[in-house]
XYZ file of N, CA and C in Angstrom:
801
model
N 68.111 25.058 62.713
C 68.949 26.208 63.073
C 68.303 26.939 64.242
N 69.130 27.301 65.213
C 68.641 28.049 66.358
C 68.751 29.546 66.092
N 67.731 30.273 66.483
C 67.766 31.728 66.344
C 67.759 32.346 67.726
N 68.568 33.371 67.886
C 68.614 34.063 69.169
C 67.384 34.946 69.295
N 66.762 34.901 70.459
C 65.604 35.736 70.721
C 65.876 36.668 71.881
N 64.850 37.354 72.313
C 64.972 38.247 73.451
C 64.719 37.469 74.726
N 65.654 37.481 75.626
C 65.506 36.778 76.889
C 64.624 37.612 77.810
N 63.596 36.987 78.356
C 62.697 37.694 79.254
C 62.714 37.029 80.621
N 62.403 37.820 81.646
C 62.359 37.330 83.011
C 60.999 37.655 83.604
N 60.560 36.792 84.508
C 59.283 37.002 85.176
C 59.536 37.276 86.653
N 59.354 38.532 87.044
C 59.481 38.918 88.446
C 58.128 39.399 88.993
N 57.055 38.812 88.488
C 55.722 39.192 88.938
C 55.613 39.092 90.455
N 55.165 40.177 91.071
C 54.942 40.277 92.520
C 56.231 40.300 93.339
N 57.393 40.330 92.695
C 58.648 40.423 93.442
C 58.833 41.838 93.975
N 59.437 41.944 95.151
C 59.739 43.232 95.776
C 61.229 43.489 95.660
N 61.586 44.621 95.043
C 62.976 44.906 94.709
C 63.372 46.273 95.260
N 64.516 46.316 95.922
C 65.097 47.572 96.420
C 66.337 47.887 95.595
N 66.402 49.122 95.064
C 67.520 49.526 94.215
C 68.072 50.845 94.722
N 69.318 50.855 95.162
C 69.921 52.111 95.596
C 70.502 52.837 94.389
N 70.517 54.167 94.469
C 70.975 54.953 93.318
C 70.100 54.718 92.115
N 68.784 54.603 92.335
C 67.881 54.205 91.263
C 67.237 55.328 90.494
N 67.645 56.568 90.734
C 66.976 57.684 90.096
C 67.462 58.025 88.710
N 68.673 57.620 88.358
C 69.260 57.969 87.066
C 70.140 56.825 86.565
N 70.575 56.942 85.329
C 71.610 56.082 84.766
C 71.347 54.598 84.886
N 72.360 53.867 85.330
C 72.276 52.412 85.428
C 71.174 52.000 86.398
N 71.078 52.680 87.532
C 70.066 52.320 88.517
C 68.654 52.449 87.977
N 68.388 53.521 87.234
C 67.062 53.718 86.659
C 66.783 52.671 85.582
N 67.783 52.331 84.787
C 67.601 51.294 83.769
C 67.269 49.955 84.424
N 67.899 49.674 85.560
C 67.605 48.437 86.290
C 66.177 48.472 86.829
N 65.780 49.610 87.390
C 64.413 49.743 87.901
C 63.393 49.537 86.789
N 63.660 50.117 85.622
C 62.731 49.982 84.504
C 62.651 48.525 84.052
N 63.781 47.843 84.025
C 63.787 46.444 83.595
C 63.009 45.568 84.573
N 63.170 45.815 85.864
C 62.439 45.016 86.850
C 60.934 45.280 86.772
N 60.536 46.535 86.641
C 59.101 46.808 86.553
C 58.524 46.256 85.261
N 59.277 46.300 84.172
C 58.818 45.696 82.922
C 58.604 44.193 83.088
N 59.370 43.589 84.013
C 59.259 42.149 84.262
C 58.236 41.820 85.340
N 57.502 42.840 85.804
C 56.414 42.584 86.737
C 56.689 42.885 88.185
N 57.904 43.317 88.520
C 58.257 43.584 89.910
C 57.737 44.940 90.361
N 57.701 45.120 91.672
C 57.472 46.420 92.278
C 58.787 46.856 92.899
N 59.174 48.114 92.683
C 60.505 48.553 93.090
C 60.426 49.744 94.036
N 61.385 49.792 94.928
C 61.633 50.969 95.759
C 63.010 51.475 95.386
N 63.083 52.689 94.850
C 64.371 53.255 94.456
C 64.787 54.315 95.470
N 66.086 54.503 95.597
C 66.607 55.477 96.542
C 67.609 56.393 95.861
N 67.829 57.525 96.482
C 68.813 58.495 96.040
C 68.802 59.653 97.013
N 69.621 60.653 96.757
C 69.702 61.794 97.665
C 68.807 62.954 97.250
N 68.406 63.002 95.964
C 67.663 64.163 95.466
C 66.211 63.787 95.197
N 65.311 64.379 95.970
C 63.900 64.052 95.882
C 63.335 64.323 94.495
N 63.732 65.445 93.891
C 63.164 65.801 92.591
C 63.557 64.796 91.513
N 64.780 64.286 91.611
C 65.232 63.286 90.642
C 64.452 61.987 90.818
N 64.236 61.591 92.074
C 63.486 60.367 92.343
C 62.041 60.494 91.874
N 61.433 61.652 92.123
C 60.041 61.847 91.700
C 59.912 61.743 90.191
N 60.871 62.320 89.472
C 60.844 62.240 88.010
C 61.011 60.799 87.539
N 61.889 60.049 88.210
C 62.099 58.654 87.837
C 60.839 57.831 88.055
N 60.211 58.000 89.212
C 58.990 57.243 89.517
C 57.896 57.572 88.514
N 57.795 58.843 88.107
C 56.765 59.247 87.149
C 56.923 58.546 85.802
N 58.146 58.126 85.475
C 58.387 57.454 84.208
C 58.296 55.950 84.277
N 57.962 55.397 85.455
C 57.835 53.960 85.642
C 56.356 53.604 85.789
N 55.989 52.322 85.638
C 54.574 51.937 85.707
C 53.908 52.392 87.002
N 52.738 52.976 86.872
C 52.039 53.526 88.032
C 51.696 52.426 89.039
N 51.971 52.709 90.305
C 51.655 51.773 91.373
C 52.695 50.699 91.598
N 53.759 50.695 90.773
C 54.792 49.671 90.950
C 56.181 50.259 91.148
N 56.230 51.548 91.444
C 57.514 52.200 91.721
C 57.319 53.248 92.806
N 58.188 53.184 93.802
C 58.140 54.104 94.923
C 59.557 54.592 95.191
N 59.678 55.665 95.938
C 61.005 56.241 96.164
C 61.118 56.774 97.578
N 62.349 56.737 98.086
C 62.651 57.319 99.388
C 64.059 57.898 99.323
N 64.247 59.098 99.844
C 65.587 59.694 99.860
C 66.423 59.029 100.947
N 67.673 58.746 100.615
C 68.571 58.062 101.547
C 69.998 58.493 101.291
N 70.712 58.767 102.362
C 72.161 58.976 102.307
C 72.802 57.650 102.704
N 73.380 56.958 101.719
C 73.908 55.618 101.960
C 75.110 55.610 102.898
N 75.692 56.774 103.160
C 76.828 56.828 104.078
C 76.392 56.894 105.537
N 75.087 57.015 105.770
C 74.546 57.120 107.124
C 73.941 55.779 107.523
N 74.539 55.072 108.497
C 74.057 53.724 108.832
C 72.610 53.701 109.306
N 72.188 54.732 110.018
C 70.810 54.743 110.498
C 69.829 54.955 109.363
N 70.214 55.768 108.380
C 69.330 55.955 107.224
C 69.224 54.669 106.409
N 70.314 53.930 106.300
C 70.271 52.680 105.548
C 69.418 51.647 106.284
N 69.558 51.586 107.593
C 68.701 50.692 108.370
C 67.224 51.074 108.157
N 66.955 52.375 108.206
C 65.593 52.840 107.978
C 65.090 52.535 106.583
N 65.983 52.573 105.601
C 65.619 52.255 104.222
C 65.110 50.821 104.115
N 65.862 49.891 104.692
C 65.443 48.485 104.641
C 64.127 48.303 105.390
N 63.992 48.940 106.542
C 62.742 48.852 107.297
C 61.570 49.412 106.492
N 61.813 50.510 105.776
C 60.772 51.109 104.949
C 60.349 50.167 103.830
N 61.329 49.510 103.207
C 61.017 48.572 102.127
C 60.158 47.418 102.637
N 60.502 46.892 103.811
C 59.730 45.785 104.371
C 58.326 46.255 104.749
N 58.233 47.460 105.301
C 56.919 47.998 105.648
C 56.067 48.226 104.400
N 56.713 48.643 103.312
C 56.001 48.915 102.062
C 55.526 47.639 101.394
N 56.398 46.631 101.335
C 56.125 45.432 100.555
C 55.782 44.198 101.391
N 56.186 44.200 102.654
C 56.000 43.013 103.478
C 57.096 41.989 103.315
N 58.033 42.246 102.394
C 59.110 41.295 102.098
C 60.133 41.986 101.206
N 61.246 41.347 100.989
C 62.206 41.781 99.980
C 62.728 40.537 99.282
N 62.655 40.544 97.949
C 63.141 39.413 97.166
C 64.496 39.686 96.530
N 64.742 40.950 96.173
C 65.990 41.327 95.509
C 66.443 42.677 96.043
N 67.745 42.781 96.301
C 68.356 44.062 96.657
C 69.476 44.320 95.660
N 69.474 45.519 95.073
C 70.518 45.916 94.130
C 71.277 47.091 94.729
N 72.556 46.891 94.998
C 73.415 47.934 95.558
C 74.116 48.647 94.413
N 73.556 49.791 94.025
C 74.068 50.508 92.856
C 74.645 51.876 93.192
N 74.213 52.497 94.288
C 74.664 53.856 94.616
C 76.184 53.908 94.701
N 76.771 54.926 94.076
C 78.233 55.036 94.074
C 78.643 56.458 93.748
N 79.838 56.809 94.180
C 80.445 58.076 93.820
C 81.702 57.839 93.005
N 82.093 58.842 92.218
C 83.249 58.681 91.323
C 84.032 59.980 91.272
N 85.311 59.907 91.596
C 86.207 61.055 91.491
C 87.552 60.575 90.956
N 88.052 61.253 89.925
C 89.365 60.921 89.377
C 90.438 61.739 90.077
N 91.674 61.278 89.948
C 92.804 62.043 90.474
C 93.877 61.143 91.058
N 95.139 61.545 90.889
C 96.215 60.799 91.517
C 96.162 61.027 93.023
N 96.669 60.076 93.766
C 96.432 60.050 95.204
C 96.982 61.280 95.923
N 98.069 61.855 95.422
C 98.625 63.033 96.095
C 97.920 64.314 95.689
N 96.988 64.223 94.741
C 96.228 65.386 94.301
C 94.765 65.315 94.725
N 94.331 64.152 95.190
C 92.929 63.951 95.530
C 92.640 64.538 96.906
N 91.724 65.491 97.007
C 91.390 66.057 98.318
C 90.880 64.983 99.267
N 91.262 65.099 100.528
C 90.841 64.105 101.516
C 89.327 63.962 101.556
N 88.617 65.083 101.423
C 87.161 65.017 101.511
C 86.543 64.249 100.349
N 87.215 64.261 99.172
C 86.710 63.480 98.043
C 86.870 61.984 98.308
N 88.009 61.613 98.905
C 88.213 60.210 99.275
C 87.191 59.770 100.315
N 86.979 60.585 101.334
C 86.036 60.234 102.394
C 84.629 60.064 101.819
N 84.218 60.978 100.941
C 82.881 60.907 100.362
C 82.716 59.668 99.484
N 83.735 59.367 98.674
C 83.642 58.215 97.790
C 83.652 56.914 98.592
N 84.522 56.833 99.562
C 84.573 55.642 100.412
C 83.270 55.452 101.183
N 82.712 56.564 101.685
C 81.503 56.480 102.498
C 80.329 55.910 101.711
N 80.217 56.285 100.432
C 79.132 55.766 99.609
C 79.457 54.388 99.059
N 80.627 54.242 98.460
C 80.954 53.020 97.722
C 81.215 51.816 98.616
N 81.887 52.034 99.741
C 82.219 50.912 100.626
C 81.303 50.877 101.842
N 81.245 51.980 102.595
C 80.427 51.984 103.808
C 78.961 51.748 103.471
N 78.464 52.411 102.430
C 77.069 52.236 102.044
C 76.754 50.804 101.662
N 77.673 50.167 100.949
C 77.496 48.753 100.606
C 77.445 47.909 101.874
N 78.360 48.169 102.799
C 78.425 47.409 104.046
C 77.117 47.513 104.823
N 76.630 48.742 104.998
C 75.401 48.932 105.770
C 74.218 48.255 105.093
N 74.131 48.385 103.769
C 73.017 47.784 103.051
C 73.057 46.262 103.155
N 74.223 45.682 102.943
C 74.345 44.228 103.032
C 74.008 43.741 104.441
N 74.493 44.444 105.437
C 74.258 44.046 106.831
C 72.774 43.999 107.158
N 72.036 45.016 106.747
C 70.629 45.090 107.123
C 69.719 44.322 106.169
N 70.170 44.087 104.942
C 69.350 43.350 103.984
C 69.409 41.840 104.205
N 70.519 41.340 104.715
C 70.690 39.891 104.840
C 69.555 39.217 105.603
N 69.220 39.664 106.812
C 68.149 38.951 107.538
C 66.817 38.956 106.799
N 66.545 40.040 106.067
C 65.288 40.141 105.326
C 65.311 39.206 104.115
N 66.415 39.206 103.372
C 66.522 38.345 102.195
C 66.530 36.866 102.575
N 67.039 36.541 103.748
C 67.088 35.139 104.161
C 65.692 34.554 104.360
N 64.688 35.409 104.573
C 63.311 34.924 104.744
C 62.703 34.497 103.422
N 63.229 35.005 102.319
C 62.659 34.721 100.999
C 63.627 33.969 100.086
N 64.790 33.556 100.630
C 65.852 32.988 99.779
C 66.132 33.934 98.625
N 66.315 35.204 98.983
C 66.451 36.251 97.993
C 67.838 36.376 97.404
N 67.997 37.406 96.584
C 69.255 37.643 95.869
C 69.706 39.077 96.075
N 70.998 39.250 96.205
C 71.635 40.555 96.346
C 72.570 40.715 95.158
N 72.420 41.802 94.420
C 73.296 42.063 93.274
C 73.949 43.425 93.468
N 75.274 43.440 93.455
C 76.025 44.685 93.578
C 76.470 45.150 92.194
N 76.536 46.461 92.031
C 77.146 47.018 90.830
C 78.564 47.424 91.211
N 79.518 46.635 90.750
C 80.929 46.952 90.962
C 81.423 47.691 89.725
N 82.547 47.314 89.187
C 83.101 47.947 87.996
C 84.293 47.124 87.546
N 84.603 47.178 86.251
C 85.854 46.545 85.843
C 87.041 47.280 86.476
N 86.806 48.508 86.951
C 87.853 49.216 87.693
C 88.095 48.593 89.054
N 87.217 47.694 89.489
C 87.443 46.946 90.714
C 88.161 45.636 90.471
N 88.506 45.350 89.213
C 89.196 44.112 88.865
C 90.668 44.348 88.545
N 91.063 45.617 88.452
C 92.440 45.955 88.128
C 92.675 47.423 88.387
N 93.745 47.937 87.860
C 94.081 49.336 88.075
C 93.834 50.176 86.832
N 93.625 51.480 87.052
C 93.479 52.444 85.963
C 94.338 53.658 86.290
N 94.820 54.336 85.267
C 95.541 55.581 85.498
C 94.606 56.604 86.138
N 95.108 57.302 87.138
C 94.410 58.427 87.779
C 93.108 58.039 88.465
N 92.969 56.771 88.818
C 91.718 56.334 89.461
C 91.983 55.388 90.637
N 93.108 55.533 91.287
C 93.477 54.559 92.316
C 92.452 54.493 93.437
N 91.915 55.645 93.863
C 90.946 55.639 94.959
C 89.652 54.955 94.533
N 89.179 55.288 93.343
C 87.964 54.643 92.841
C 88.190 53.149 92.658
N 89.343 52.770 92.087
C 89.673 51.351 91.935
C 89.615 50.633 93.271
N 90.140 51.282 94.307
C 90.167 50.654 95.629
C 88.760 50.423 96.160
N 87.871 51.404 95.970
C 86.513 51.227 96.504
C 85.763 50.133 95.757
N 85.923 50.077 94.448
C 85.215 49.046 93.695
C 85.865 47.672 93.886
N 87.174 47.656 94.110
C 87.825 46.397 94.457
C 87.296 45.848 95.766
N 87.023 46.739 96.716
C 86.454 46.316 97.993
C 85.071 45.710 97.793
N 84.259 46.326 96.948
C 82.924 45.781 96.674
C 83.033 44.381 96.080
N 83.915 44.214 95.105
C 84.054 42.905 94.461
C 84.480 41.838 95.456
N 85.428 42.155 96.341
C 85.876 41.139 97.281
C 84.875 40.921 98.406
N 84.123 41.957 98.766
C 83.014 41.782 99.693
C 82.054 40.733 99.137
N 81.717 40.864 97.848
C 80.772 39.942 97.225
C 81.282 38.511 97.305
N 82.542 38.302 96.986
C 83.093 36.946 97.021
C 83.033 36.357 98.434
N 83.437 37.161 99.414
C 83.470 36.665 100.785
C 82.076 36.469 101.357
N 81.164 37.401 101.072
C 79.813 37.273 101.607
C 79.089 36.077 101.012
N 79.421 35.707 99.780
C 78.803 34.519 99.192
C 79.074 33.286 100.046
N 80.263 33.209 100.629
C 80.595 32.066 101.479
C 79.775 32.093 102.763
N 79.598 33.268 103.329
C 78.856 33.397 104.585
C 77.355 33.248 104.392
N 76.855 33.714 103.248
C 75.412 33.788 103.057
C 74.797 32.528 102.455
N 75.619 31.676 101.855
C 75.073 30.503 101.173
C 74.232 29.632 102.085
N 74.721 29.391 103.291
C 73.982 28.533 104.212
C 72.705 29.191 104.723
N 72.564 30.484 104.467
C 71.349 31.191 104.875
C 70.394 31.406 103.697
N 70.717 30.780 102.572
C 69.810 30.769 101.431
C 69.819 32.013 100.587
N 70.843 32.848 100.741
C 70.904 34.107 99.989
C 72.087 34.071 99.029
N 71.827 34.378 97.769
C 72.895 34.474 96.775
C 73.311 35.928 96.625
N 74.603 36.136 96.399
C 75.118 37.487 96.157
C 76.131 37.441 95.016
N 75.937 38.307 94.049
C 76.823 38.420 92.897
C 76.994 39.894 92.556
N 77.890 40.166 91.624
C 78.096 41.548 91.183
C 78.187 41.604 89.671
N 77.729 42.708 89.130
C 77.952 43.053 87.729
C 79.042 44.123 87.711
N 80.018 43.946 86.844
C 81.121 44.902 86.720
C 81.052 45.555 85.341
N 80.396 46.710 85.246
C 80.325 47.373 83.947
C 81.672 47.959 83.527
N 81.847 48.094 82.222
C 82.910 48.932 81.699
C 82.420 50.370 81.669
N 83.158 51.227 80.990
C 82.748 52.628 80.894
C 81.372 52.698 80.236
N 80.435 53.315 80.949
C 79.045 53.368 80.519
C 78.602 54.826 80.437
N 77.851 55.156 79.416
C 77.427 56.533 79.194
C 76.334 56.933 80.179
N 76.730 57.624 81.232
C 75.806 58.138 82.240
C 76.234 59.566 82.578
N 75.443 60.246 83.381
C 75.772 61.634 83.721
C 77.149 61.773 84.375
N 77.533 60.919 85.339
C 78.851 61.089 85.964
C 80.032 60.890 85.017
N 79.819 60.164 83.920
C 80.921 59.907 82.984
C 80.829 60.779 81.733
N 79.953 61.782 81.738
C 79.703 62.574 80.529
C 80.965 63.253 80.003
N 81.857 63.699 80.902
C 83.080 64.362 80.455
C 83.927 63.437 79.584
N 83.798 62.137 79.800
C 84.542 61.176 79.000
C 83.747 60.717 77.788
N 82.480 60.378 78.016
C 81.710 59.738 76.950
C 81.203 60.714 75.901
N 81.058 61.995 76.256
C 80.530 62.963 75.295
C 81.619 63.741 74.583
N 82.859 63.504 74.933
C 83.973 64.111 74.214
C 84.325 63.184 73.041
N 84.198 63.638 71.804
C 84.405 62.746 70.652
C 85.766 62.055 70.654
N 86.811 62.781 71.040
C 88.147 62.193 71.030
C 88.275 61.106 72.084
N 87.812 61.410 73.301
C 87.900 60.427 74.375
C 86.968 59.250 74.120
N 85.787 59.531 73.580
C 84.861 58.448 73.261
C 85.506 57.480 72.273
N 86.145 58.033 71.246
C 86.802 57.183 70.256
C 87.945 56.392 70.870
N 88.679 57.026 71.793
C 89.791 56.348 72.452
C 89.306 55.151 73.254
N 88.261 55.356 74.077
C 87.754 54.259 74.901
C 87.022 53.222 74.061
N 86.292 53.654 73.049
C 85.604 52.694 72.184
C 86.602 51.803 71.460
N 87.775 52.374 71.138
C 88.804 51.610 70.448
C 89.401 50.499 71.293
N 89.225 50.574 72.610
C 89.714 49.520 73.509
C 88.650 48.459 73.753
N 87.480 48.641 73.147
C 86.350 47.756 73.400
C 86.145 46.834 72.209
N 86.073 45.530 72.468
C 85.962 44.562 71.383
C 84.739 44.830 70.516
N 83.636 45.282 71.118
C 82.412 45.527 70.367
C 82.368 46.913 69.749
N 83.409 47.716 69.989
C 83.559 48.975 69.272
C 82.682 50.121 69.721
N 82.097 50.019 70.899
C 81.288 51.129 71.417
C 81.293 51.084 72.941
N 80.921 52.208 73.538
C 80.796 52.262 74.986
C 79.472 51.648 75.423
N 79.399 51.323 76.700
C 78.185 50.725 77.227
C 77.086 51.754 77.427
N 75.860 51.246 77.471
C 74.691 52.042 77.803
C 74.045 51.428 79.045
N 73.331 52.208 79.838
C 72.677 51.628 81.019
C 71.827 50.408 80.679
N 71.188 50.422 79.516
C 70.338 49.306 79.116
C 71.137 48.038 78.825
N 72.457 48.165 78.661
C 73.296 46.986 78.491
C 73.554 46.283 79.814
N 73.477 47.029 80.904
C 73.832 46.494 82.216
C 72.650 45.798 82.879
N 71.457 46.359 82.713
C 70.280 45.874 83.437
C 69.981 44.383 83.220
N 70.050 43.841 81.983
C 69.699 42.421 81.822
C 70.586 41.477 82.632
N 71.849 41.827 82.795
C 72.733 40.972 83.587
C 72.312 40.959 85.048
N 71.829 42.105 85.536
C 71.352 42.176 86.918
C 70.122 41.291 87.089
N 69.176 41.393 86.151
C 67.980 40.562 86.253
C 68.326 39.083 86.176
N 69.264 38.728 85.313
C 69.677 37.328 85.238
C 70.213 36.840 86.577
N 71.119 37.592 87.177
C 71.724 37.157 88.438
C 70.712 37.101 89.574
N 69.656 37.899 89.477
C 68.620 37.884 90.508
C 67.574 36.812 90.267
N 67.584 36.191 89.103
C 66.516 35.275 88.701
C 66.831 33.834 89.078
N 65.807 32.989 88.951
C 65.989 31.564 89.207
C 66.923 30.919 88.189
N 67.116 31.570 87.032
C 68.050 31.031 86.037
C 69.476 31.004 86.572
N 69.757 31.819 87.595
C 71.087 31.873 88.207
C 71.080 31.239 89.590
N 70.194 30.272 89.802
C 70.008 29.692 91.132
C 71.262 29.020 91.683
N 72.185 28.625 90.815
C 73.416 27.958 91.274
C 74.635 28.847 91.050
N 74.411 30.159 90.995
C 75.501 31.111 90.801
C 75.564 32.039 91.996
N 76.697 32.084 92.655
C 76.897 33.034 93.746
C 78.386 33.330 93.887
N 78.687 34.520 94.366
C 80.081 34.915 94.560
C 80.816 35.279 93.290
N 80.081 35.588 92.220
C 80.712 35.861 90.930
C 80.671 37.348 90.593
N 81.706 37.794 89.898
C 81.784 39.158 89.386
C 81.684 39.059 87.865
N 80.576 39.478 87.312
C 80.308 39.316 85.880
C 80.609 40.626 85.163
N 81.642 40.616 84.340
C 82.003 41.817 83.576
C 81.041 42.003 82.414
N 80.446 43.194 82.347
C 79.589 43.567 81.211
C 80.237 44.806 80.618
N 81.193 44.569 79.721
C 82.120 45.635 79.331
C 82.436 45.672 77.846
N 81.665 44.946 77.047
C 81.928 44.957 75.613
C 83.220 44.287 75.212
N 83.848 43.575 76.146
C 85.080 42.846 75.839
C 86.358 43.536 76.266
N 86.257 44.625 77.040
C 87.470 45.338 77.454
C 88.409 44.421 78.239
N 87.867 43.655 79.166
C 88.725 42.814 80.008
C 89.201 41.549 79.302
N 88.786 41.347 78.060
C 89.324 40.229 77.285
C 90.732 40.518 76.784
N 91.119 41.785 76.797
C 92.420 42.191 76.274
C 93.532 41.920 77.278
N 94.716 41.663 76.770
C 95.894 41.507 77.625
C 96.417 42.852 78.108
N 95.886 43.930 77.558
C 96.308 45.268 77.952
C 97.242 45.939 76.973
N 97.713 45.215 75.959
C 98.591 45.813 74.974
C 97.812 46.779 74.077
N 98.483 47.785 73.594
C 97.845 48.733 72.692
C 97.548 48.054 71.363
N 96.451 48.484 70.744
C 96.111 47.929 69.436
C 96.972 48.574 68.374
N 97.601 47.753 67.560
C 98.494 48.251 66.521
C 97.753 48.338 65.188
N 98.142 49.279 64.334
C 97.605 49.287 62.978
C 97.891 47.952 62.298
N 96.997 47.489 61.431
C 97.166 46.166 60.839
C 98.492 46.037 60.104
N 98.956 47.104 59.486
C 100.205 47.027 58.745
C 101.393 46.833 59.675
N 101.249 47.274 60.926
C 102.367 47.180 61.867
C 102.305 45.934 62.729
N 101.176 45.224 62.705
C 101.017 44.060 63.565
C 101.930 42.941 63.104
N 102.553 42.199 64.047
C 103.427 41.082 63.658
C 102.609 39.981 63.006
N 103.179 39.355 61.988
C 102.462 38.297 61.274
C 102.804 36.952 61.865
């Protein structure tokens, strides 16, 4: 009989860049990589948040730099800083993102511009400047998309559009980057309990509503997302590129129909 164990990865001496790495999913990814032996450079906009994150990671294997991902020159400088710090880059994780709900006729233009600038433009700049560096090491690029980039959601059309762009960027870049020895994939989380989603995840009624749509009966945690990122960045995924891997507790397994009480379900 086979027993399931804990899957471990060895990233000893690997150099990893993680955007949006100060909190939530990004911090969980940083912790997982350092636990696996990697040295990480995390980025974000708030210095105090980054300093706190680095203090909670293994000493000497986590560094931080403030970066506005919507600024192409800052992103170029970020990649240059990572290379200067480590001498190489083996893995890049594009996690930084913004999130705003609202129907399109109610969404302020500035909210759309800000979300697009981080979610799409920031991804573009990072991918553009990371490619030549990753090609030297046959490295891996992992984007954090969303199941909201695989379909539509009520009151989230703008966010859906930005994450849909990330997912299709990943598919197309896989074709361009394969001959240069770089793999690119994405993880698409479902609703995950982080600070930006607290209004949804910490409300008992809404939590129950979203959990009820999840095959595993609960919302995601940042620690649920990180192992998939490490897998896609590892040699175990050496023949995987251009894929969007949903880590959503089974939400996307549904046809979309509402769940009926057992007594009302057709036999």
